[in-house]
Tab-separated table of C-alpha atoms and ligand atoms in Angstrom:
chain	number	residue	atom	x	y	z
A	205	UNK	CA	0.000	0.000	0.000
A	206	UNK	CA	1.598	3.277	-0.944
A	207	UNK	CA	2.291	5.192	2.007
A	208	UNK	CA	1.040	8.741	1.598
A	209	UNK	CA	-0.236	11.570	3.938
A	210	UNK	CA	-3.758	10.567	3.347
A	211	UNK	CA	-2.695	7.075	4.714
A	212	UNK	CA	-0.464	8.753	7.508
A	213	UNK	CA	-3.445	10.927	8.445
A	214	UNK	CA	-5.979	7.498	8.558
A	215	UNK	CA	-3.263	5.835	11.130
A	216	UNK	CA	-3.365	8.566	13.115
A	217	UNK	CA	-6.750	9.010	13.080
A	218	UNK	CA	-7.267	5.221	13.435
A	219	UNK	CA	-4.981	5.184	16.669
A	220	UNK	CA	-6.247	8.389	17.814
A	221	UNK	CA	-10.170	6.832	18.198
A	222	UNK	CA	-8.060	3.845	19.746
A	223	UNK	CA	-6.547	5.329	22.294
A	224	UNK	CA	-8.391	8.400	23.383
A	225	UNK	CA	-9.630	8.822	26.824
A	226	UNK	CA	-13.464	8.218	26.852
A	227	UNK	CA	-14.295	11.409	28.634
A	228	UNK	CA	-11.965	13.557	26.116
A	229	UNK	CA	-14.012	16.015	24.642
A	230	UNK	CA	-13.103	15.452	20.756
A	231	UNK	CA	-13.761	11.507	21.397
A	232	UNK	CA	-16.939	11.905	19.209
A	233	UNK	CA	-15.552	13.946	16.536
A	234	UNK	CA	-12.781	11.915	16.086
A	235	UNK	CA	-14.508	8.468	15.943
A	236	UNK	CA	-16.585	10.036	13.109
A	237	UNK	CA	-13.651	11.139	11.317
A	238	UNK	CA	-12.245	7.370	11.526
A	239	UNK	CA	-15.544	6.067	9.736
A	240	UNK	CA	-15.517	8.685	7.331
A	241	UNK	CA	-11.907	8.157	6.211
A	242	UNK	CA	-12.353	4.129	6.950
A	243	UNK	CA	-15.450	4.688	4.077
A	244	UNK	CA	-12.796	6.841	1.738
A	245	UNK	CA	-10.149	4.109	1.507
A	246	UNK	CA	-12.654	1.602	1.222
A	247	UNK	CA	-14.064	3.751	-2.146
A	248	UNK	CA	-10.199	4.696	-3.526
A	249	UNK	CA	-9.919	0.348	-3.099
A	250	UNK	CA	-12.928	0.080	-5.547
A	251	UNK	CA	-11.528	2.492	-7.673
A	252	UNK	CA	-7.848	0.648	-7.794
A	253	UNK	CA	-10.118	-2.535	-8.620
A	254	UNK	CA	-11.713	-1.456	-11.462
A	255	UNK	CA	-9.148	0.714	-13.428
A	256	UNK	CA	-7.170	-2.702	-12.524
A	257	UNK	CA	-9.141	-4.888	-14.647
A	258	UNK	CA	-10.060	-2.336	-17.261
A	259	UNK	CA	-7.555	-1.860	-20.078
A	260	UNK	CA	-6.504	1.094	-21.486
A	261	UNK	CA	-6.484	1.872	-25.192
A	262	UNK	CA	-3.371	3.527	-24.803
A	263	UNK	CA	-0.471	3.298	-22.283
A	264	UNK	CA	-1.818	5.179	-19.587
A	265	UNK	CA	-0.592	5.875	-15.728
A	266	UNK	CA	-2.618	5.765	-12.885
A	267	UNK	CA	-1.234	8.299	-10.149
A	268	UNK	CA	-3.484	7.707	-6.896
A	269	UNK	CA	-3.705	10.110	-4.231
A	270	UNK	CA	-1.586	12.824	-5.922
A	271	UNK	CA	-0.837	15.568	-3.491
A	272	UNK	CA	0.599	18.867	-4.223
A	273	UNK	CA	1.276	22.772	-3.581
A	274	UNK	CA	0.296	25.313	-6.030
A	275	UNK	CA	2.386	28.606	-6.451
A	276	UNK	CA	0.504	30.403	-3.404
A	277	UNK	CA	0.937	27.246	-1.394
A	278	UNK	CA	-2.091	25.760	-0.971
A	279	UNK	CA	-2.280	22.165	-1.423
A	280	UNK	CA	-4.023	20.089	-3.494
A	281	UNK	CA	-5.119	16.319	-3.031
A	282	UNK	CA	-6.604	14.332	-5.698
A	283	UNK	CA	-7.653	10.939	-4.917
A	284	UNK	CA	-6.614	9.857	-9.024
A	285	UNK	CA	-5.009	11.113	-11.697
A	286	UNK	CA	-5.364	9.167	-14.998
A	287	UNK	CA	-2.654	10.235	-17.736
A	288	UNK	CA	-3.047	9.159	-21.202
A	289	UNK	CA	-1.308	10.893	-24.315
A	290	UNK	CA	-4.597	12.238	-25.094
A	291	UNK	CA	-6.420	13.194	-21.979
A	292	UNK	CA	-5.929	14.082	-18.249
A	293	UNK	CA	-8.741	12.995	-16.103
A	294	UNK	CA	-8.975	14.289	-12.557
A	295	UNK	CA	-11.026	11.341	-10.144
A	296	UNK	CA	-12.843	12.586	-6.877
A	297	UNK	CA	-14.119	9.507	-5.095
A	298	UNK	CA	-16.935	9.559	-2.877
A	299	UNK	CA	-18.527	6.771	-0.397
A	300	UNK	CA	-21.151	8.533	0.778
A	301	UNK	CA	-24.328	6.121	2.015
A	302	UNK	CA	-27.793	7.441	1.782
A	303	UNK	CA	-29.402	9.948	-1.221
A	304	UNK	CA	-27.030	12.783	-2.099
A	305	UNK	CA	-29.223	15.857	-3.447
A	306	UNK	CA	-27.184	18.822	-5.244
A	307	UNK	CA	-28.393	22.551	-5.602
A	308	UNK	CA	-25.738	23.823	-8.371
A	309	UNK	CA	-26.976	27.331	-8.227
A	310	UNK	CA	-26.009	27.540	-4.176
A	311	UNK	CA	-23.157	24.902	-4.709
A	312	UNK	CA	-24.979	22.961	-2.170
A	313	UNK	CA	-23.927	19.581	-1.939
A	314	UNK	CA	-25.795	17.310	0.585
A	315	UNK	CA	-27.569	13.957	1.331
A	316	UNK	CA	-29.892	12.611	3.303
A	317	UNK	CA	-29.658	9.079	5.154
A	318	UNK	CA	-32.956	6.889	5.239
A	319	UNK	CA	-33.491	8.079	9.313
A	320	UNK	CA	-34.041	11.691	7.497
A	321	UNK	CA	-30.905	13.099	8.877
A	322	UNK	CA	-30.106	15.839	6.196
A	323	UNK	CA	-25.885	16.640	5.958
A	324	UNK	CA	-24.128	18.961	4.111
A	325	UNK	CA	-20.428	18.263	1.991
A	326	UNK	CA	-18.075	19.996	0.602
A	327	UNK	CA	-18.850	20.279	-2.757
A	328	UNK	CA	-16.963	17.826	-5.152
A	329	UNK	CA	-17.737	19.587	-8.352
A	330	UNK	CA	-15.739	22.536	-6.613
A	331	UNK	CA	-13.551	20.688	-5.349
A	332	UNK	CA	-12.299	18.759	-8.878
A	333	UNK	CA	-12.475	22.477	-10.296
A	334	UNK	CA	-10.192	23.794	-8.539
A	335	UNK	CA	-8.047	20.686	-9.262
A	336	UNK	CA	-8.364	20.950	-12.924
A	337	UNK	CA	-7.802	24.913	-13.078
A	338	UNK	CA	-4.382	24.558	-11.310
A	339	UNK	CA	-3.013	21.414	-14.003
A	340	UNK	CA	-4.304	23.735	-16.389
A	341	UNK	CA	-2.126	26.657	-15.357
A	342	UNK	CA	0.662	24.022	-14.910
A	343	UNK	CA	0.104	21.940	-18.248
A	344	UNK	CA	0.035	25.838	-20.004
A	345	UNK	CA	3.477	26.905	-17.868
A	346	UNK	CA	5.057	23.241	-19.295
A	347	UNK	CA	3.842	24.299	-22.907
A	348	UNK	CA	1.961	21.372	-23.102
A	349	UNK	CA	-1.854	21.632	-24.487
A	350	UNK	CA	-4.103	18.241	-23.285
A	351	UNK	CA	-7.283	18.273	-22.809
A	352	UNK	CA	-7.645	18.178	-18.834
A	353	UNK	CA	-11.257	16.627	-17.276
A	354	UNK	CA	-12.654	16.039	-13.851
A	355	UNK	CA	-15.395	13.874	-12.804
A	356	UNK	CA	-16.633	12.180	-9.306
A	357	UNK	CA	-17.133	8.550	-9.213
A	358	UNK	CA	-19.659	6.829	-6.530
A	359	UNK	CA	-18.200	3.760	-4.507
A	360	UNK	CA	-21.239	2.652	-2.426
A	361	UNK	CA	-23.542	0.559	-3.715
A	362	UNK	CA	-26.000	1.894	-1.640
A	363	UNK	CA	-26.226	5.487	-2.810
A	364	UNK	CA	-28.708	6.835	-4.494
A	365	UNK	CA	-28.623	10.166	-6.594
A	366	UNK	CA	-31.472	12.556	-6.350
A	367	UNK	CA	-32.394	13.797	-10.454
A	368	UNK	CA	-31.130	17.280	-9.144
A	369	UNK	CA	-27.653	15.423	-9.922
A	370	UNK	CA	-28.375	14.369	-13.034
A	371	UNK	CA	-26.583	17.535	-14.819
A	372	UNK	CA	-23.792	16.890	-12.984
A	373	UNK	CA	-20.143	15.119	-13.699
A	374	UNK	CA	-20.871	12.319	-11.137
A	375	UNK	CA	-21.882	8.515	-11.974
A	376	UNK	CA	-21.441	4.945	-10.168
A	377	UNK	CA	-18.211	3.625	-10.275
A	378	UNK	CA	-19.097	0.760	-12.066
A	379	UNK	CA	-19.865	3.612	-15.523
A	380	UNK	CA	-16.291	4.346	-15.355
A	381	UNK	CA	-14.815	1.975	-18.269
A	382	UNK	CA	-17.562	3.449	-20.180
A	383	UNK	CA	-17.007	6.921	-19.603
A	384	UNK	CA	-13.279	5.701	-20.399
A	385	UNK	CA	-14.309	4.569	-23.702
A	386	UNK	CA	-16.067	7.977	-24.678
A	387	UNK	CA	-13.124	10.172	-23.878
A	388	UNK	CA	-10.762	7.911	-26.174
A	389	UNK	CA	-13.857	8.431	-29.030
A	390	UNK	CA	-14.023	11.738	-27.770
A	391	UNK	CA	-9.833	13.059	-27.793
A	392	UNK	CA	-8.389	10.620	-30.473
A	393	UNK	CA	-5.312	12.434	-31.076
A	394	UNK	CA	-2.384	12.092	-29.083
A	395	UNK	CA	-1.014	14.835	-27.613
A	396	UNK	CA	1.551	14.549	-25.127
A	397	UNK	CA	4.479	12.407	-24.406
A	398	UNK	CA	3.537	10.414	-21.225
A	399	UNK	CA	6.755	9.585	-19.269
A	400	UNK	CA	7.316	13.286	-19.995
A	401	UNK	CA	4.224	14.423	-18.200
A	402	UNK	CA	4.957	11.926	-15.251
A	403	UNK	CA	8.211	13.102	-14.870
A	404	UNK	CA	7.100	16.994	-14.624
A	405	UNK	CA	4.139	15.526	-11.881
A	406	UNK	CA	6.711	13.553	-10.109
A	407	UNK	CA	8.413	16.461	-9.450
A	408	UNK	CA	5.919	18.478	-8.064
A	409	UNK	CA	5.029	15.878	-6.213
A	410	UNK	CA	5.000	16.732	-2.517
A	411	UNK	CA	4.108	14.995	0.924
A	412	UNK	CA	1.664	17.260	2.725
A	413	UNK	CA	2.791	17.021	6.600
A	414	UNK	CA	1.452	15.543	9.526
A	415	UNK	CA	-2.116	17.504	10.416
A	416	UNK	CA	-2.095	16.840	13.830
A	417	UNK	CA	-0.898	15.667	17.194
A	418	UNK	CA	-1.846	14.422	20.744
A	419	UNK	CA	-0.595	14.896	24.075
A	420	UNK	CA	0.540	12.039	25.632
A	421	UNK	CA	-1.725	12.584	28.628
A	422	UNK	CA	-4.603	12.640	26.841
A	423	UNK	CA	-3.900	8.584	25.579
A	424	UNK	CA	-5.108	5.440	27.487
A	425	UNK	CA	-2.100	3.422	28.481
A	426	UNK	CA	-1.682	-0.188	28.158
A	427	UNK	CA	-1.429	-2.302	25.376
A	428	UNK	CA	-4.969	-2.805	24.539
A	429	UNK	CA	-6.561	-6.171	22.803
A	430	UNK	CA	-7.843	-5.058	19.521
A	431	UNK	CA	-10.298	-7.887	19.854
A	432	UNK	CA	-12.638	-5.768	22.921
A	433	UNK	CA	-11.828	-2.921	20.305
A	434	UNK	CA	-9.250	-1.383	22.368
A	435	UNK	CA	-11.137	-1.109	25.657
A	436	UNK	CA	-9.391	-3.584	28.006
A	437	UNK	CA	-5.508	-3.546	28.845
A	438	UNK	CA	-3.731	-6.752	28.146
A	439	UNK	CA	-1.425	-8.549	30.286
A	440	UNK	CA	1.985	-10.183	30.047
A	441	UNK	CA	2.114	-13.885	31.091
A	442	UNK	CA	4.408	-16.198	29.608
A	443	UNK	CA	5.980	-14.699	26.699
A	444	UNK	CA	2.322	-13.879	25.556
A	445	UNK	CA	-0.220	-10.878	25.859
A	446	UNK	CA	-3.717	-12.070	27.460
A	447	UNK	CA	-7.173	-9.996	27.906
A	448	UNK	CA	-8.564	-10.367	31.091
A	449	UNK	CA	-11.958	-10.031	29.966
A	450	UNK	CA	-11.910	-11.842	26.156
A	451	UNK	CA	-8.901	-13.976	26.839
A	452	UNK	CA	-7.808	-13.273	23.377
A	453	UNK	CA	-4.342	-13.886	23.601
A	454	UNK	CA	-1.543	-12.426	21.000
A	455	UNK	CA	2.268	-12.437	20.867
A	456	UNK	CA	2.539	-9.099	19.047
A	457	UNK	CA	0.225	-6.698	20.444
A	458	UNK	CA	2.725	-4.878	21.744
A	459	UNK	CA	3.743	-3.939	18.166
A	460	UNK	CA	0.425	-1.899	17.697
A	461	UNK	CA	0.635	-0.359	20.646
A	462	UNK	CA	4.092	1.038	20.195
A	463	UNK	CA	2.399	1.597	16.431
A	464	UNK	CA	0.232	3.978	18.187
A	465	UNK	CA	2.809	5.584	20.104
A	466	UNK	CA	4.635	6.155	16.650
A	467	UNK	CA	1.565	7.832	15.098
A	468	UNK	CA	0.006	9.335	17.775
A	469	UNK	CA	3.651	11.240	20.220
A	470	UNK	CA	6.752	10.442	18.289
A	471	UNK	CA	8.705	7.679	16.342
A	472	UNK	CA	11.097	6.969	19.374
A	473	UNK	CA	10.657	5.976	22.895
A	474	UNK	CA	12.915	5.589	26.179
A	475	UNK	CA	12.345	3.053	28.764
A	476	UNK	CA	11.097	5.397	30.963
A	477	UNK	CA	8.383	6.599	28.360
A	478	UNK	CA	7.828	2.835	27.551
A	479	UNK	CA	6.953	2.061	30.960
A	480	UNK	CA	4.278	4.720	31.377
A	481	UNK	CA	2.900	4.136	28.315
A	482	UNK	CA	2.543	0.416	28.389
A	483	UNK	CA	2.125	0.725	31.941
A	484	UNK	CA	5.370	-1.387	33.234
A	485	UNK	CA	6.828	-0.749	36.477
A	486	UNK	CA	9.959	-2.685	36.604
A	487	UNK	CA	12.970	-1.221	34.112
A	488	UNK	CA	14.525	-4.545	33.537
A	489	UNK	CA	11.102	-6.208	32.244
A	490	UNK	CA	10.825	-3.279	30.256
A	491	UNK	CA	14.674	-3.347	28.701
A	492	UNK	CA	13.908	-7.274	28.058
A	493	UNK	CA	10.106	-6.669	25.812
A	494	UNK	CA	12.431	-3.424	23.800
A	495	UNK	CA	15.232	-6.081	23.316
A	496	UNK	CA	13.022	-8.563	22.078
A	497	UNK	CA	11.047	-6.495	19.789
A	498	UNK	CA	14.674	-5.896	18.207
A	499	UNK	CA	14.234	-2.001	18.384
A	500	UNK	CA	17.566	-0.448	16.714
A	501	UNK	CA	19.127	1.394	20.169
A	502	UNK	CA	20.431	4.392	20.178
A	503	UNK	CA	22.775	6.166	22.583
A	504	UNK	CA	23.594	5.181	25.984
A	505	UNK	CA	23.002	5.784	29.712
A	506	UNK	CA	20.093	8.018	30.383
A	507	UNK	CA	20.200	9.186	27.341
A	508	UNK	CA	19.387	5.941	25.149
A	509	UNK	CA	16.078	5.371	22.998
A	510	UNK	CA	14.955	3.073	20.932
A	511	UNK	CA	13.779	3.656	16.935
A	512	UNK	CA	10.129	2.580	16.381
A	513	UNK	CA	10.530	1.550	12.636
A	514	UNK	CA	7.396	2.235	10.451
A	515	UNK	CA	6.550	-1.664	9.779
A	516	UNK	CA	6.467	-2.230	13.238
A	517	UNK	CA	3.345	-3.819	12.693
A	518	UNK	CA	5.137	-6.367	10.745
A	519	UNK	CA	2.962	-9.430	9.593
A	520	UNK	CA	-0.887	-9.899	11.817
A	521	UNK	CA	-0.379	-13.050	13.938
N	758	LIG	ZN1	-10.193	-8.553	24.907
């Protein structure tokens, strides 16, 4: 999986609703923003699925979650970018359950879920605008003239659009190897050299930083069993970790819990912060689950840390 801020920002968010203190008062707000992002990746997997299995008339690239800062320095974040000598296409996907109803004059983008709760979104046709007015800019600074389109693609199933979409660049995903096939009828000469293109995007290419982070004392501590979904601390007994309450009993759930600690405070850790995070009072027992985990050490004395590498999470036991 292509490690990217969007990912970055899911992990954090994921280990953020994991470890949160019930009575913190963004608990709620962040467990939304796990589902929401949980229903994102789940649409940008459909998406990787079917422009997988549909072949392209030309060679074409696929450049997923492209992310970017324009001359004034605001970013950009497209969840695809299809490149093909002839065309550009700019992909917004949505996963968005219930009916989604659009007012184009007001730019009002909403839907409403089959309870009757009506919500408001940012608008996508905006959104994939915006997109396709900056490669435009960019395309016309390279001296390079393609024709560049936008469109949003559905991934749930589930959705329904209201008819006040139907003038609107949005369809199921499923319509997408059609739409494919019109824009090849529709732009038949090529245009561009594509490894040049990919090479100028490459370069622009840019990893948006870290949104946000957490202060330690804010965190449960513990390493929690994933299998209660986080809400019982696990304990040590013979080489393994046990719940007391499900008994589920793992060998590396102290890897996602210093996974969390990497995401969530920083991607190092001392004994001494080890032990209050996992909740450890004796140093030695502490030095001996570091030493097995094979963290690389750094320093020594007081002084020494361990590196928490980003695959701590290794392979799921
Ligand atoms: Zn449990």
């Amino acid at each position: 999986m292509q490690i990217n801020q969007k990912f970055l920002h899911y992990h954090f968010i994921e280990s953020l609703a994991n470890r949160l203190k019930k009575d913190d008062l963004d608990t709620a707000a962040v467990k939304d923003e796990f589902y929401r992002l949980e229903a994102g990746l789940a649409g940008e997997m459909r998406l990787q699925q079917i422009l997988t299995e549909y072949s392209f008339k030309n060679d074409a690239q696929i450049i997923y979650n492209f992310e970017c800062k324009n001359e004034k320095g605001s970013t950009h974040q497209m969840d695809a970018l299809i490149l093909t000598p002839r065309f550009i296409l700019i992909l917004e996907v949505k996963q968005i359950a219930g009916t989604l109803f659009y007012k184009p004059a007001q730019h009002e983008f909403y839907r409403i879920q089959d309870d009757g709760i009506h919500e408001n979104f940012p608008n996508p046709f905006d959104q994939a605008y915006r997109h396709q007015l900056f490669l435009e800019n960019l395309f016309a600074s390279w001296k390079l003239a393609i024709p560049i389109l936008y469109t949003v693609v559905i991934a749930n199933y589930r959705e329904k659009s209201d008819n006040s979409l139907q003038n609107s660049p949005i369809f199921h995903i499923s319509g997408l190897p059609s739409f494919l096939e019109n824009l090849n009828k529709r732009f038949p000469v090529k245009s561009v050299n594509l490894s040049f293109i990919r090479a100028k995007l490459d370069a622009i290419y840019f990893r948006l930083p870290p949104r946000r982070t957490v202060e330690s004392s804010r965190l449960r501590r513990g390493v929690l069993c994933r299998e209660c979904k986080y809400l019982h601390a696990m304990q040590y007994k013979h080489g393994s970790w046990i719940c007391p309450v499900c008994h589920f009993k793992s060998k590396n759930a102290l890897n996602e819990t210093l996974f969390h600690y990497r995401m969530l405070i920083k991607p190092h850790i001392t004994n001494r912060e080890f032990r209050e995070f996992v909740g450890i009072y004796s140093i030695h027992a502490a030095s001996k689950l570091l030493m097995r985990l094979g963290l690389e050490k750094v320093g020594t004395g007081r002084g020494t840390y361990y590196i928490i590498p980003e695959n701590i999470l290794g392979e799921e036991d």
